[in-house]
mmCIF file of C-alpha atoms and ligand atoms in Angstrom:
data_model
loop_
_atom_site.group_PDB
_atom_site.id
_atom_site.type_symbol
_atom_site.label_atom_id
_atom_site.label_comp_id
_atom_site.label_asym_id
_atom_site.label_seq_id
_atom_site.Cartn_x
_atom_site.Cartn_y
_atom_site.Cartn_z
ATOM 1 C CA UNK A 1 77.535 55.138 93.225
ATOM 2 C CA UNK A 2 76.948 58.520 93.438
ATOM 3 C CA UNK A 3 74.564 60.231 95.789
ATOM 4 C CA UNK A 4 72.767 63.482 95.255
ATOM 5 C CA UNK A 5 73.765 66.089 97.207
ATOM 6 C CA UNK A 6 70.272 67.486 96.701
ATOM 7 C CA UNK A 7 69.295 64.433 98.809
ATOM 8 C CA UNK A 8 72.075 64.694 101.303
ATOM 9 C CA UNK A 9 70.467 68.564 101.973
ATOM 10 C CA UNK A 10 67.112 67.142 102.352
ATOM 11 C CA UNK A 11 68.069 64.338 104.731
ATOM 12 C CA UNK A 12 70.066 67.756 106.989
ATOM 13 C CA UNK A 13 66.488 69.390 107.438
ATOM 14 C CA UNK A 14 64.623 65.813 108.062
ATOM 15 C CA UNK A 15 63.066 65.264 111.493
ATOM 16 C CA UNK A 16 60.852 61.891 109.557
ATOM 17 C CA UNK A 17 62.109 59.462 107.713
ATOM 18 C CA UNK A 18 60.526 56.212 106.777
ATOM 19 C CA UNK A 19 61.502 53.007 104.894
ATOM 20 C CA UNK A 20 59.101 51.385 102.914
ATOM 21 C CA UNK A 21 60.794 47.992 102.414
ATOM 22 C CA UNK A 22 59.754 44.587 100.088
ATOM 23 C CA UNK A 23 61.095 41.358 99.590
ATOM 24 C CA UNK A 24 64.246 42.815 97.791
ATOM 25 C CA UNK A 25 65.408 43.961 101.547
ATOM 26 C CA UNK A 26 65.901 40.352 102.508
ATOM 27 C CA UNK A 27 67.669 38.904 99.198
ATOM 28 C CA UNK A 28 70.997 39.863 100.162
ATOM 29 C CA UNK A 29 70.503 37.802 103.078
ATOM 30 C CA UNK A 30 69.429 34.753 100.952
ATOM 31 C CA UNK A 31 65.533 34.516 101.023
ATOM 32 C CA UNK A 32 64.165 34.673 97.938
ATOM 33 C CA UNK A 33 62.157 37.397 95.871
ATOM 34 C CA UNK A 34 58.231 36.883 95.119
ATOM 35 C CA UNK A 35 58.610 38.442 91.545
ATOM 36 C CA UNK A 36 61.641 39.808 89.488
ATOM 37 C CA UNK A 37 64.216 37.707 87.796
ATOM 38 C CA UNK A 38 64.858 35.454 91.351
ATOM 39 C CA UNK A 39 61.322 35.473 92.521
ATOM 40 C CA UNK A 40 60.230 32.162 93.889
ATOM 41 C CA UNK A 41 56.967 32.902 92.459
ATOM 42 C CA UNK A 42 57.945 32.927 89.008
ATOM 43 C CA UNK A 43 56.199 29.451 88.541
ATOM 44 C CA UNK A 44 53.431 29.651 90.795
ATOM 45 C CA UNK A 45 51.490 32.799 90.441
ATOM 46 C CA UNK A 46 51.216 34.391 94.267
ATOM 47 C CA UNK A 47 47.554 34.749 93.857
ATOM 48 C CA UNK A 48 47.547 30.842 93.207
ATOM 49 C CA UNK A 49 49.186 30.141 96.573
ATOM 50 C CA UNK A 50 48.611 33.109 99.067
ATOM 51 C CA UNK A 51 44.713 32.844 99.254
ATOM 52 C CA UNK A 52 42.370 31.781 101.915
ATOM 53 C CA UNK A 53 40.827 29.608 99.413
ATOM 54 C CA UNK A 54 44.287 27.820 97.842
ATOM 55 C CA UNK A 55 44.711 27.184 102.072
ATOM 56 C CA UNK A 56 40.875 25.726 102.245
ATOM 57 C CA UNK A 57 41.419 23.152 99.406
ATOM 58 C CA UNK A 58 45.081 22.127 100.010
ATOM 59 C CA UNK A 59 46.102 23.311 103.351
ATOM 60 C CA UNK A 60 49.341 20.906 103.539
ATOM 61 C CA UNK A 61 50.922 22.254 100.784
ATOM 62 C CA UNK A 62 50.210 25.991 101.458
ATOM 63 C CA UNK A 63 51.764 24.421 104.832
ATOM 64 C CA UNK A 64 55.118 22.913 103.004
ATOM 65 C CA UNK A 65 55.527 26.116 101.456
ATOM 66 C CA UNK A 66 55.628 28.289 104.694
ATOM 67 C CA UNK A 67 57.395 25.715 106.799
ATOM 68 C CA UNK A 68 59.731 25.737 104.101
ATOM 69 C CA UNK A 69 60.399 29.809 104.297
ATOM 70 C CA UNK A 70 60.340 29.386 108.248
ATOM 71 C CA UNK A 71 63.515 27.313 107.746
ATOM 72 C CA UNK A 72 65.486 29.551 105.375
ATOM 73 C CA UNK A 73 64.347 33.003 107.301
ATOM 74 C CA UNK A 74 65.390 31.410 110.504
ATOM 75 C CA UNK A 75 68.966 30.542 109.292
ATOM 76 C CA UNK A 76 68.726 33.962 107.757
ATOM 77 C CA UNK A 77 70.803 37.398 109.239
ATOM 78 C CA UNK A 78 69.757 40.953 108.671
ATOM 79 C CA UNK A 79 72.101 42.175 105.679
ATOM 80 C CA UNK A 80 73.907 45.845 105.643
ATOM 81 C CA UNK A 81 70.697 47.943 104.198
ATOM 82 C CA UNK A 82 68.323 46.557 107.543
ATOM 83 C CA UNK A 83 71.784 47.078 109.408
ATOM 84 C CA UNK A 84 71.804 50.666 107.805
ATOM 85 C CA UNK A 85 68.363 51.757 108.501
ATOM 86 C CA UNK A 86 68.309 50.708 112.309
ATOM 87 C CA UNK A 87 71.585 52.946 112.263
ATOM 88 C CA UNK A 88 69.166 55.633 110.939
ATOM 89 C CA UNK A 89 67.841 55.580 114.691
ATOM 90 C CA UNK A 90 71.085 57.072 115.853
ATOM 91 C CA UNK A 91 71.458 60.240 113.129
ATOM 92 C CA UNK A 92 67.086 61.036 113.214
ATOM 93 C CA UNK A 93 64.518 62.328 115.601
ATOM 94 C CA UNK A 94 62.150 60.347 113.832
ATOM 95 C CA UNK A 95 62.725 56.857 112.206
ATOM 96 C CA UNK A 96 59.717 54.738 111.195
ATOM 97 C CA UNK A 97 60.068 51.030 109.092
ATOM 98 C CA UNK A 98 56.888 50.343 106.617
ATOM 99 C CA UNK A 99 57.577 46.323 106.052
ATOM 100 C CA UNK A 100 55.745 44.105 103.615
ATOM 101 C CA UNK A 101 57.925 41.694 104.864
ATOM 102 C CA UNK A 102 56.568 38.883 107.248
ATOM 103 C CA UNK A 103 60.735 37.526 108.199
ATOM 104 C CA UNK A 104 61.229 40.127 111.096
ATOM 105 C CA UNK A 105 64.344 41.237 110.056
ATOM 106 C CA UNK A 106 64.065 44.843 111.161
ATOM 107 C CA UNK A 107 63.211 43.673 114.264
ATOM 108 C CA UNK A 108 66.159 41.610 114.446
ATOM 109 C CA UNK A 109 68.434 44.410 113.016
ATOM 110 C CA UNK A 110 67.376 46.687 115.497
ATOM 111 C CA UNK A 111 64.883 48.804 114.193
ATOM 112 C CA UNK A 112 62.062 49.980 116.959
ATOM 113 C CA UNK A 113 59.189 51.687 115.069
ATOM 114 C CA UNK A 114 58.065 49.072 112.611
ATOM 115 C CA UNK A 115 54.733 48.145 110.782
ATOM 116 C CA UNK A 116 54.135 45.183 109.201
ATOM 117 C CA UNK A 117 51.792 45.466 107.131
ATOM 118 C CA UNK A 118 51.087 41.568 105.698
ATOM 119 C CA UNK A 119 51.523 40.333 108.923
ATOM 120 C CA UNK A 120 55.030 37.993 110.633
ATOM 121 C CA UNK A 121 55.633 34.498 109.828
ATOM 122 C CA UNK A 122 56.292 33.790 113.833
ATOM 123 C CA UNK A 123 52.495 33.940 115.022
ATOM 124 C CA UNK A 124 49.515 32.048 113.697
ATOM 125 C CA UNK A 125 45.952 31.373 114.575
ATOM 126 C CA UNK A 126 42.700 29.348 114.038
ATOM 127 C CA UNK A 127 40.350 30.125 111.301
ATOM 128 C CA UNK A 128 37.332 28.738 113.445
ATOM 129 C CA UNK A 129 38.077 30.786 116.594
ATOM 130 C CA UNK A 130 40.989 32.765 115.821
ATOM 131 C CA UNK A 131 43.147 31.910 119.090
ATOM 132 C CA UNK A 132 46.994 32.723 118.450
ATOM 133 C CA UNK A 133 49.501 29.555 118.904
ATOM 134 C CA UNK A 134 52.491 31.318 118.589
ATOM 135 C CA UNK A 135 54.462 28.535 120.107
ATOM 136 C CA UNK A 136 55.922 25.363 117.370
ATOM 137 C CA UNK A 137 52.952 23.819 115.895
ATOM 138 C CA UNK A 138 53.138 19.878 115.792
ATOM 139 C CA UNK A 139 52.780 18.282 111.959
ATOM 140 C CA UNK A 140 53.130 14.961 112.902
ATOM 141 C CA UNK A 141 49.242 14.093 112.499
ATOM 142 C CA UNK A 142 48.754 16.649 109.524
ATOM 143 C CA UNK A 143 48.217 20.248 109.469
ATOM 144 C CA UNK A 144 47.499 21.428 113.360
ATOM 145 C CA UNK A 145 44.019 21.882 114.476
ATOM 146 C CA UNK A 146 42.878 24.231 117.488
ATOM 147 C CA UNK A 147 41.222 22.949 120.683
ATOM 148 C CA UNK A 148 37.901 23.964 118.793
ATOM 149 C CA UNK A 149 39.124 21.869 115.654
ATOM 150 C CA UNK A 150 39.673 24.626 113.193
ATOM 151 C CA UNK A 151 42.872 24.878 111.085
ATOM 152 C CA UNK A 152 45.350 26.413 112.517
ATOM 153 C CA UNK A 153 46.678 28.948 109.922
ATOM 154 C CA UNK A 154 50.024 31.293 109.453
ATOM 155 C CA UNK A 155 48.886 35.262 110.378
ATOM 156 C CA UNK A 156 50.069 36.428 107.003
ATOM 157 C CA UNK A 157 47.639 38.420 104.977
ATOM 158 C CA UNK A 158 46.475 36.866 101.920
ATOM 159 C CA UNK A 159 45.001 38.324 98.377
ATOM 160 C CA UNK A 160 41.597 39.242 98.767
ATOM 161 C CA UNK A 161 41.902 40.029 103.038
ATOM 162 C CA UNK A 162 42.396 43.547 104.757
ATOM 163 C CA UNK A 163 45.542 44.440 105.855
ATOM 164 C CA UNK A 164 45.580 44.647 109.653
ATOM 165 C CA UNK A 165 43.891 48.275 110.163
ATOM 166 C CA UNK A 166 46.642 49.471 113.205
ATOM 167 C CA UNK A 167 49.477 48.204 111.497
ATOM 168 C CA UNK A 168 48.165 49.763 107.804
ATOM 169 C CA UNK A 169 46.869 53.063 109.425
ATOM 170 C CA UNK A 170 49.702 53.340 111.769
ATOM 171 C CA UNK A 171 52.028 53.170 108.219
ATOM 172 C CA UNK A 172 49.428 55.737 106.600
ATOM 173 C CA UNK A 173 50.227 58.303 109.486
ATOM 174 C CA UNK A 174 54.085 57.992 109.134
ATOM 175 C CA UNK A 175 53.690 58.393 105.395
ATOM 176 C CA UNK A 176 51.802 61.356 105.648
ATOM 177 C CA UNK A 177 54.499 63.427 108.005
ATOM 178 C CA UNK A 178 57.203 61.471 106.334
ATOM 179 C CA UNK A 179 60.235 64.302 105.628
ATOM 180 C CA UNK A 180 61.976 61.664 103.336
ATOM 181 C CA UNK A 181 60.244 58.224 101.987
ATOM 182 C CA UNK A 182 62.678 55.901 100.866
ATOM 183 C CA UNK A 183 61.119 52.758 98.856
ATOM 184 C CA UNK A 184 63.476 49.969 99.195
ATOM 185 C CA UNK A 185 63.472 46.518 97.672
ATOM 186 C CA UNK A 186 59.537 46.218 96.472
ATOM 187 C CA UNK A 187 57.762 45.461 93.120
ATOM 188 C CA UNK A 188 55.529 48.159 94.215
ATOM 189 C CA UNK A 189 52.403 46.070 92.497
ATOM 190 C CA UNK A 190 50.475 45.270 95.860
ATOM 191 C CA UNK A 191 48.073 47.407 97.138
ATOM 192 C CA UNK A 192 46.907 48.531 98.936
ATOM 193 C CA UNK A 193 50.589 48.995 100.700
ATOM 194 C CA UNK A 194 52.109 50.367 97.260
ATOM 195 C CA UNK A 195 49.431 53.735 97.645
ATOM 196 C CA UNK A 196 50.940 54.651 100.612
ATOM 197 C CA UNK A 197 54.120 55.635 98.437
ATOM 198 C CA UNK A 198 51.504 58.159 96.566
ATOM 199 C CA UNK A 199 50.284 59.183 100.273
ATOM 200 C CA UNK A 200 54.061 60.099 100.859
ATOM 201 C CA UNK A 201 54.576 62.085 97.748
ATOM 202 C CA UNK A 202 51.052 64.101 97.868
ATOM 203 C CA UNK A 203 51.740 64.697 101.526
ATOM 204 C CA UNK A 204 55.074 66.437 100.498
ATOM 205 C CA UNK A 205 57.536 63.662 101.169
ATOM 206 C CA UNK A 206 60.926 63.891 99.103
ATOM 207 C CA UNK A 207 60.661 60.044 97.194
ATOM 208 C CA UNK A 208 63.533 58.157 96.751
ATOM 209 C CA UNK A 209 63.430 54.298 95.191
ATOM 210 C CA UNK A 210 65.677 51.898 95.687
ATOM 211 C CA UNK A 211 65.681 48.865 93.476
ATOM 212 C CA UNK A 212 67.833 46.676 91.190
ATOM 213 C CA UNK A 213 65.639 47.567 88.730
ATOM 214 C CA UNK A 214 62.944 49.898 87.442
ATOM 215 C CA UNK A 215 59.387 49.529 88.788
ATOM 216 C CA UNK A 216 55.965 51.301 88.648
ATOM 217 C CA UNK A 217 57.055 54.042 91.259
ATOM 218 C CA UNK A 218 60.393 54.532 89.574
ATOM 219 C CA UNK A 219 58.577 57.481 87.279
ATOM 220 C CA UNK A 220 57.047 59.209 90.382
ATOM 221 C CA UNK A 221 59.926 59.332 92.760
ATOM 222 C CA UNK A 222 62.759 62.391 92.884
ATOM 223 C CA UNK A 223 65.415 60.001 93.223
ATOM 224 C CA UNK A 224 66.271 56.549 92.084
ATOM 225 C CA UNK A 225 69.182 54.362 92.818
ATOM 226 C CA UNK A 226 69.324 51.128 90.715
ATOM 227 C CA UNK A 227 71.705 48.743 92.337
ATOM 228 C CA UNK A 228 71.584 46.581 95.604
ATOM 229 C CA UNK A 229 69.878 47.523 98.755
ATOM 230 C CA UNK A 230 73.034 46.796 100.920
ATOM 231 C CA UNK A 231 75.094 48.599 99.543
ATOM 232 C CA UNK A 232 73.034 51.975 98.106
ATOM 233 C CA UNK A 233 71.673 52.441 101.967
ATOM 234 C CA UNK A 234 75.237 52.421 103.817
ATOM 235 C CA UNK A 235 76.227 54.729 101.060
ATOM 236 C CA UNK A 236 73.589 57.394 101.322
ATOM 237 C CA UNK A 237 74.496 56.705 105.323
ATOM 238 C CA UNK A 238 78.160 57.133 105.082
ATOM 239 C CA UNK A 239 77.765 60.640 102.740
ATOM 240 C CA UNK A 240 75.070 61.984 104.976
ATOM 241 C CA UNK A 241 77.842 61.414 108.087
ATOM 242 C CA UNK A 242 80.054 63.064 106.467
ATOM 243 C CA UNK A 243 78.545 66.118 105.450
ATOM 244 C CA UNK A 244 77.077 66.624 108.438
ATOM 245 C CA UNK A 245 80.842 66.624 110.199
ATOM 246 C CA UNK A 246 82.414 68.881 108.363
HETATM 247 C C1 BJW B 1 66.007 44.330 95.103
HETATM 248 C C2 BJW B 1 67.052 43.493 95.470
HETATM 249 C C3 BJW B 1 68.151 44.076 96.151
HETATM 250 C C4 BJW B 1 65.557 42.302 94.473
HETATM 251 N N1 BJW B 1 68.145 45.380 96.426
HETATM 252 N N2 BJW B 1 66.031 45.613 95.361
HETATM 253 C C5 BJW B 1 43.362 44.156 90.721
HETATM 254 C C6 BJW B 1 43.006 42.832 90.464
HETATM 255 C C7 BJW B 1 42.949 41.876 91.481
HETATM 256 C C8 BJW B 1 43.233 42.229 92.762
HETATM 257 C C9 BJW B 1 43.589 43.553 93.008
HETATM 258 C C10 BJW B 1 43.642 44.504 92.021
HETATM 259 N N3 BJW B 1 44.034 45.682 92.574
HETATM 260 C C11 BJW B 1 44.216 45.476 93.868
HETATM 261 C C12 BJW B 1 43.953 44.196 94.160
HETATM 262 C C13 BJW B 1 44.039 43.562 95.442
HETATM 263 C C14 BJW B 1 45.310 42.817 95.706
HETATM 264 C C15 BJW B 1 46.456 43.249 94.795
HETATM 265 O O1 BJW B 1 47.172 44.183 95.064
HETATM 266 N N4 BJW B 1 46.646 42.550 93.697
HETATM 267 C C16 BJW B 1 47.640 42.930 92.670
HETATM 268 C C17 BJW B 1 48.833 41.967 92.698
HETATM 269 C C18 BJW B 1 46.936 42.932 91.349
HETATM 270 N N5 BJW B 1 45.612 43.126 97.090
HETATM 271 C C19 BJW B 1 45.075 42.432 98.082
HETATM 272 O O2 BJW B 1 44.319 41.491 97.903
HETATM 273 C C20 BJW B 1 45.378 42.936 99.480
HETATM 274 N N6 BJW B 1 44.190 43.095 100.241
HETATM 275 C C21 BJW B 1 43.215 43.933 99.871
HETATM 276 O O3 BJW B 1 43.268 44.594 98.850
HETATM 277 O O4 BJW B 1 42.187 43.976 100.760
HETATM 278 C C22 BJW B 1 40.987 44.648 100.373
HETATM 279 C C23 BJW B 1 40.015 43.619 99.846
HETATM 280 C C24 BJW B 1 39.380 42.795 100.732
HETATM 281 C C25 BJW B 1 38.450 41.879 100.246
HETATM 282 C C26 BJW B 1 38.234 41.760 98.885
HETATM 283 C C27 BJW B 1 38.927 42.566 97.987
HETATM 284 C C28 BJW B 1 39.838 43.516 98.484
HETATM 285 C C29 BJW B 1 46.229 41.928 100.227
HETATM 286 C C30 BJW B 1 47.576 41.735 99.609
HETATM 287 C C31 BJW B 1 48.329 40.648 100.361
HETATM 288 C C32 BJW B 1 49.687 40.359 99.746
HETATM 289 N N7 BJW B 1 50.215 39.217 100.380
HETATM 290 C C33 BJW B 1 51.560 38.757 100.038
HETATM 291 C C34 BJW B 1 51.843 37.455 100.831
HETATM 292 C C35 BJW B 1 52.159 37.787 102.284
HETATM 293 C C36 BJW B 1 52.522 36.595 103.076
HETATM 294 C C37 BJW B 1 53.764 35.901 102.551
HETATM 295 O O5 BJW B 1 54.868 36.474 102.530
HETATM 296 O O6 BJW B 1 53.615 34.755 102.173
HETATM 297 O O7 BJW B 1 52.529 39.757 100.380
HETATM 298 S S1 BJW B 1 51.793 38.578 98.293
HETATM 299 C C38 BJW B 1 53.465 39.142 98.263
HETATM 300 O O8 BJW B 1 53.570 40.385 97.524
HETATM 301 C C39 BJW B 1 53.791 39.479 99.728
HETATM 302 C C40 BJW B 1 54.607 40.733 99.561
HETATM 303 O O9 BJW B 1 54.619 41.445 100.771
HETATM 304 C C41 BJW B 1 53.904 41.440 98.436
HETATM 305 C C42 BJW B 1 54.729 42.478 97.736
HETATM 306 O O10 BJW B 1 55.860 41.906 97.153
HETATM 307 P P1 BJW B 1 57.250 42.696 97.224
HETATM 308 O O11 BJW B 1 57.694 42.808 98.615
HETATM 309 O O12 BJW B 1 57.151 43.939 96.441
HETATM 310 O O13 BJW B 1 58.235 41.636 96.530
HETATM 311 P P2 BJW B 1 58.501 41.371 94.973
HETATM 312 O O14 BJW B 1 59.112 40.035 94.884
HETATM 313 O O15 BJW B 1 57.293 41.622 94.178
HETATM 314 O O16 BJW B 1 59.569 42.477 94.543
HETATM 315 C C43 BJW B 1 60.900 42.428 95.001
HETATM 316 C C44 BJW B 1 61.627 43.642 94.459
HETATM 317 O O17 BJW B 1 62.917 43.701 95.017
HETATM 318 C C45 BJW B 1 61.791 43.612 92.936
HETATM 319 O O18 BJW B 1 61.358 44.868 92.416
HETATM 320 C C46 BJW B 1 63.309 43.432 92.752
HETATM 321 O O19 BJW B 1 63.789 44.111 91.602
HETATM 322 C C47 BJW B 1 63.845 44.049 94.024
HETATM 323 N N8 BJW B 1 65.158 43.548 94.499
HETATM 324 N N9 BJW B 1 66.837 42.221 95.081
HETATM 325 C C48 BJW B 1 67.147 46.136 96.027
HETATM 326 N N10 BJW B 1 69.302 43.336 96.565
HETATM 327 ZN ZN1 ZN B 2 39.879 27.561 117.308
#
């Protein structure tokens, strides 16, 4: 894989960078896609199962389904591109992680500036009151209840709810004096997070997409690498280091 060198010069002169990452971050460490060729949502439409309403009417199985994630990201290691990007920390003043992601595998890799913008699979809360139990929830009687006797629910953001306004504005700001935006490993069909890839580019951020495949962005960005996340970052990583040392 070749990288631009026109790239490599505007990653020299960047104080802020910024990752915008999806669920294509996390395949190469084996949890699956919601869309694309692997998606695990390529038989249940996402707006079918991540709703408030889908949770109202059948909250076990909206249940299964996340329990069921919990296990796999658990068992699940940050790969080489959230590897790379915490590296990123070392070589920039100014190193900020956009996540759609709710497996907190940035956080795990090392990265420190991170927003998540549809929430972490770790916390939950009760619909009725909306106190956190972040501890294990108990399923032996059925889905957990609060003290109040709401449902206790996971703190995930769901079609048709607002993204949580720090996390989402905090994300807007780093866009906005973004030096370089890279767009790694998402669909880009979500919004409101995909806009803040057209906040990037209107603010003057250099775009570049990363993706096994073409996507909606893929038309609007200067510079697009189709392959796999883990190994297009430590590439761009490895010819920026060695540029900037000789
Ligand atoms: C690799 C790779 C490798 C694979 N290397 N790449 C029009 C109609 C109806 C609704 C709307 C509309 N326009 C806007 C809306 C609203 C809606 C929306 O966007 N809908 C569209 C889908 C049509 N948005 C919302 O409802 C949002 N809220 C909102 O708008 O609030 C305002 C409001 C309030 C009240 C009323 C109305 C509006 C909320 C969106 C919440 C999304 N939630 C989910 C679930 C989170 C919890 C969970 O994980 O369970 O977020 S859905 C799911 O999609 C998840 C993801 O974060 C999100 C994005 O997916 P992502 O990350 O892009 O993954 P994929 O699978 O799509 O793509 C993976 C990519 O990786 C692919 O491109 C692969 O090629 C690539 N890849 N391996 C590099 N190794
Ligand atoms: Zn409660």
């Amino acid at each position: 894989m070749q990288i631009d060198n026109n790239l490599i010069e505007a990653l020299k002169d960047s104080e802020s960078i910024v990752f915008f990452t999806g669920a294509g971050i996390s395949s190469e460490s084996g949890i699956a896609t919601f869309r694309g060729k692997d998606g695990i949502w390529n038989k249940l439409r996402p707006e079918e199962l991540a709703n408030f309403n889908a949770f109202m009417r059948n909250p076990e199985m909206v249940w299964e389904w996340y329990n069921h994630r919990k296990k796999i990201i658990h068992k699940a290691q940050p790969n080489a591109a959230h590897r790379t990007i915490a590296e990123m920390q070392n070589h920039f003043k100014d190193v900020t992680v956009i996540t759609q992601n709710i497996d907190n595998l940035h956080r795990r890799a090392g990265s420190n500036k991170i927003y998540e913008l549809h929430g972490n699979i770790e916390r939950n809360f009760c619909i009725n009151c909306k106190k956190f139990y972040n501890e294990e929830l108990d399923f032996s009687d059925g889905v957990p209840k609060c003290e109040c006797g709401g449902l206790i629910r996971p703190d995930v953001v769901w079609f048709g709810e607002f993204l949580p306004e720090d996390q989402f504005l905090g994300g807007e700001r780093a866009a906005m004096k973004s030096d370089v935006f890279f767009v790694v490993g998402t669909s880009a069909v979500v919004y409101p997070a995909a806009g803040l890839v057209y906040v990037a580019k209107q603010s003057g951020a250099t775009v570049v997409e990363i993706n096994i495949e073409e996507t909606p962005l893929s038309s609007i960005a200067q510079y697009s690498y189709f392959g796999k996340a883990g190994e297009i970052l430590p590439t761009i990583l490895e010819e920026y280091k060695s540029i900037i040392n000789t």
